[in-house]
XYZ file of C-alpha atoms in Angstrom:
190
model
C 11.455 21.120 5.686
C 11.855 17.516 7.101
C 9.677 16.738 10.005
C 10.454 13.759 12.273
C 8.094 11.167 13.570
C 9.254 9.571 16.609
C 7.795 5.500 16.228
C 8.501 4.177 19.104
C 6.883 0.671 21.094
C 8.452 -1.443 23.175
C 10.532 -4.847 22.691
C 8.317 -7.281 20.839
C 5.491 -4.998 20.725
C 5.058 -4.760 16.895
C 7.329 -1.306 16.096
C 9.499 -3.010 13.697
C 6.100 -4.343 11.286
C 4.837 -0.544 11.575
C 8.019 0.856 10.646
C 7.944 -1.545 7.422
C 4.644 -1.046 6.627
C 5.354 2.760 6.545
C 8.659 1.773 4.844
C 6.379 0.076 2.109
C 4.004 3.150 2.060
C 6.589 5.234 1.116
C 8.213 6.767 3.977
C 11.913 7.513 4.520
C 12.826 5.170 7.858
C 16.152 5.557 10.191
C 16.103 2.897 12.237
C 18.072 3.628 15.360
C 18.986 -0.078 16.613
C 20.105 -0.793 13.002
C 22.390 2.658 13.343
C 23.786 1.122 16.379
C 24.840 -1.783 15.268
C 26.630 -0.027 12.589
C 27.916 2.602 15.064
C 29.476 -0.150 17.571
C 31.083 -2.193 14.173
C 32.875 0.375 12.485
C 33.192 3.572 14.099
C 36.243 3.536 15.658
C 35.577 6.474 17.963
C 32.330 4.852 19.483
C 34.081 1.266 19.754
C 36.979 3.364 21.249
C 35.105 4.768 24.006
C 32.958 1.411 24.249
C 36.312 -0.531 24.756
C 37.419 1.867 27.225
C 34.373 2.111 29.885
C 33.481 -1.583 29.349
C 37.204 -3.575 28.896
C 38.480 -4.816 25.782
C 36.336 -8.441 26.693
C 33.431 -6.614 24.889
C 35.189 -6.891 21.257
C 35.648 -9.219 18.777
C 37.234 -8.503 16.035
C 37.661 -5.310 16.236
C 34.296 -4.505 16.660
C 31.923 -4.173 19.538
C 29.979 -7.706 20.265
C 26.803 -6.969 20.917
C 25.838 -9.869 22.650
C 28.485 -9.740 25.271
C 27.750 -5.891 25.678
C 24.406 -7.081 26.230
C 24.818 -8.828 28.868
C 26.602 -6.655 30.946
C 24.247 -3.321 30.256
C 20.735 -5.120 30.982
C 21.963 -6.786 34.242
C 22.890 -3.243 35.588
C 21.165 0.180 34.374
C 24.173 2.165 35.635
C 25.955 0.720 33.330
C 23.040 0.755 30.518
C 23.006 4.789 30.650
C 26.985 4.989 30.097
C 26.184 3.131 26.995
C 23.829 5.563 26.494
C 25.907 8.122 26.710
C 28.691 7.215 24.420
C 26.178 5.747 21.429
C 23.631 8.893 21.648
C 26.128 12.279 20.148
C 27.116 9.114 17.128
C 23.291 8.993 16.446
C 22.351 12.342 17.137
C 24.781 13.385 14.559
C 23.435 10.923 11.743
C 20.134 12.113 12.074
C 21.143 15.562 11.841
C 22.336 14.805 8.326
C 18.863 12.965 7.387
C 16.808 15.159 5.123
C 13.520 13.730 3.749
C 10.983 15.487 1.881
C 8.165 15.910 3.858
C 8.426 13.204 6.836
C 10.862 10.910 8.340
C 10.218 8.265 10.571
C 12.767 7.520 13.787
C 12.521 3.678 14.267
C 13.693 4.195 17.986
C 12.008 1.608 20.562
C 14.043 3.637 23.025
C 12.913 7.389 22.057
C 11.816 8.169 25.695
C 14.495 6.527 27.950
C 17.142 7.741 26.070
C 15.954 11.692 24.992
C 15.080 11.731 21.862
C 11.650 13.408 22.156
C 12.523 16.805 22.201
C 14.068 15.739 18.181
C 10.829 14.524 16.772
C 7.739 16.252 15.810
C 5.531 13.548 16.962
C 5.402 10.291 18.975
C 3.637 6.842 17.215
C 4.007 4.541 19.983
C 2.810 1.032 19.320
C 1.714 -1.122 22.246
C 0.394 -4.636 22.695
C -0.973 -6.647 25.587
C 1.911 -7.483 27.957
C 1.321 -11.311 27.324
C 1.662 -11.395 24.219
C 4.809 -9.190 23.943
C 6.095 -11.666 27.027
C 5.285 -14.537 24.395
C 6.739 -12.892 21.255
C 10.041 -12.126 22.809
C 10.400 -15.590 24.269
C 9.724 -17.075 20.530
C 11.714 -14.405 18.452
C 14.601 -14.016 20.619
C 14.505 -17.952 22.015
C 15.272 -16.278 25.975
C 14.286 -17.201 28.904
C 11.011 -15.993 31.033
C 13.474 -14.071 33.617
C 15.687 -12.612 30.321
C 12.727 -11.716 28.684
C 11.241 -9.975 32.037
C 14.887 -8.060 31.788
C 14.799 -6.694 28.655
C 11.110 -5.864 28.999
C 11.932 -4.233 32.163
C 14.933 -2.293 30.764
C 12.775 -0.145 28.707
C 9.632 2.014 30.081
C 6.074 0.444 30.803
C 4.075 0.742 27.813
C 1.584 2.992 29.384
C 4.048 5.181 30.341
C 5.336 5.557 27.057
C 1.655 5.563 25.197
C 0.802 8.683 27.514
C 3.554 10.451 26.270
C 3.030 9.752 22.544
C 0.531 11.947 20.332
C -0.920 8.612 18.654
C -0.935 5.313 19.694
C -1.541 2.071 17.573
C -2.430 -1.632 18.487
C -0.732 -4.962 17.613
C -1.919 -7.073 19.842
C -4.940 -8.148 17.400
C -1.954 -9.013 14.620
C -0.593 -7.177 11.067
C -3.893 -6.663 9.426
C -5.645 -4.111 12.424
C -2.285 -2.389 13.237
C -1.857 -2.229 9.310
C -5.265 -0.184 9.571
C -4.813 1.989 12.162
C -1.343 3.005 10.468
C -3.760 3.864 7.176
C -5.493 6.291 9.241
C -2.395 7.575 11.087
C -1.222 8.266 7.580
C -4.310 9.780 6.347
C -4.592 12.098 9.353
C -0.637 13.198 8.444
C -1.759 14.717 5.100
């Protein structure tokens, strides 16, 4: 039976070099942004109902443009959880059909704000100082102070999120000590 590890972290805070470091070690990832962007370019359902709540000015060739959709969901969380709404039955129903054989890791840097605990089997959270997630965003995604405040404030405080999870892991200190504490994470899985 497939089992489901919930890795979650928030924006800049490292999730995306655990989940390809686990990748690399052999486990089966789904990453759930990744899904989405497929989700919002070609299934026409989900670009459907995207079109329809949030006006036709949010495609581009046919499909949804994320970047315009951006900007409208993270300068109003009404209109972030209507999003929500339409993208989460799409991915729900994806990772019903996911089978692995032992367990599968859910890349989702949104697993508490938008309900996906109660689908996973445990929660890796990874966390970083606040600074230095401020100052990777700001380099990675070349945004301002006040957009990167935005996004960072769209998702949950990390301490919220690293009470919730059953292990947590550290970036701040760079690839080689979160690389570590993953190798005991996975030693403690088997």
């Amino acid at each position: 039976m497939t089992r489901i590890i919930g890795l979650t972290g928030g924006i800049a805070t490292g999730k995306s070099t655990a989940a390809a470091y686990l990748r690399e070690q052999g486990f089966p990832v789904l990453d759930l942004d990744q899904l989405t962007h497929e989700l919002e370019a070609h299934d026409q359902d989900v670009i459907q109902q995207i079109t329809a709540v949030f006006g036709p000015a949010v495609q581009t060739d046919g499909q949804i443009d994320r970047k315009k959709l951006g900007r409208i969901v993270f300068a109003d969380p009404h209109l972030l959880k209507q999003l929500v709404r339409i993208i989460n039955p799409a991915l729900l129903k994806v990772i019903a059909e996911k089978t692995a054989p032992d367990w599968l890791i859910l890349d989702a840097p949104t697993l508490f704000e938008n309900g996906f605990t109660s689908y996973v089997d445990l929660i890796l959270m990874v966390t970083c100082e606040p600074m230095i997630q401020m100052q990777r965003l700001i380099t990675r995604d070349q945004v301002s102070i006040s957009w990167a405040s935005r996004l960072i404030g769209a998702q949950w405080p990390q301490r919220t999120k690293a009470a919730l999870a059953d292990q947590v892991v550290d970036s701040t200190q760079g690839k080689q000590k979160l690389y570590r504490e993953l190798q005991r994470f996975i030693e403690n899985l088997r």
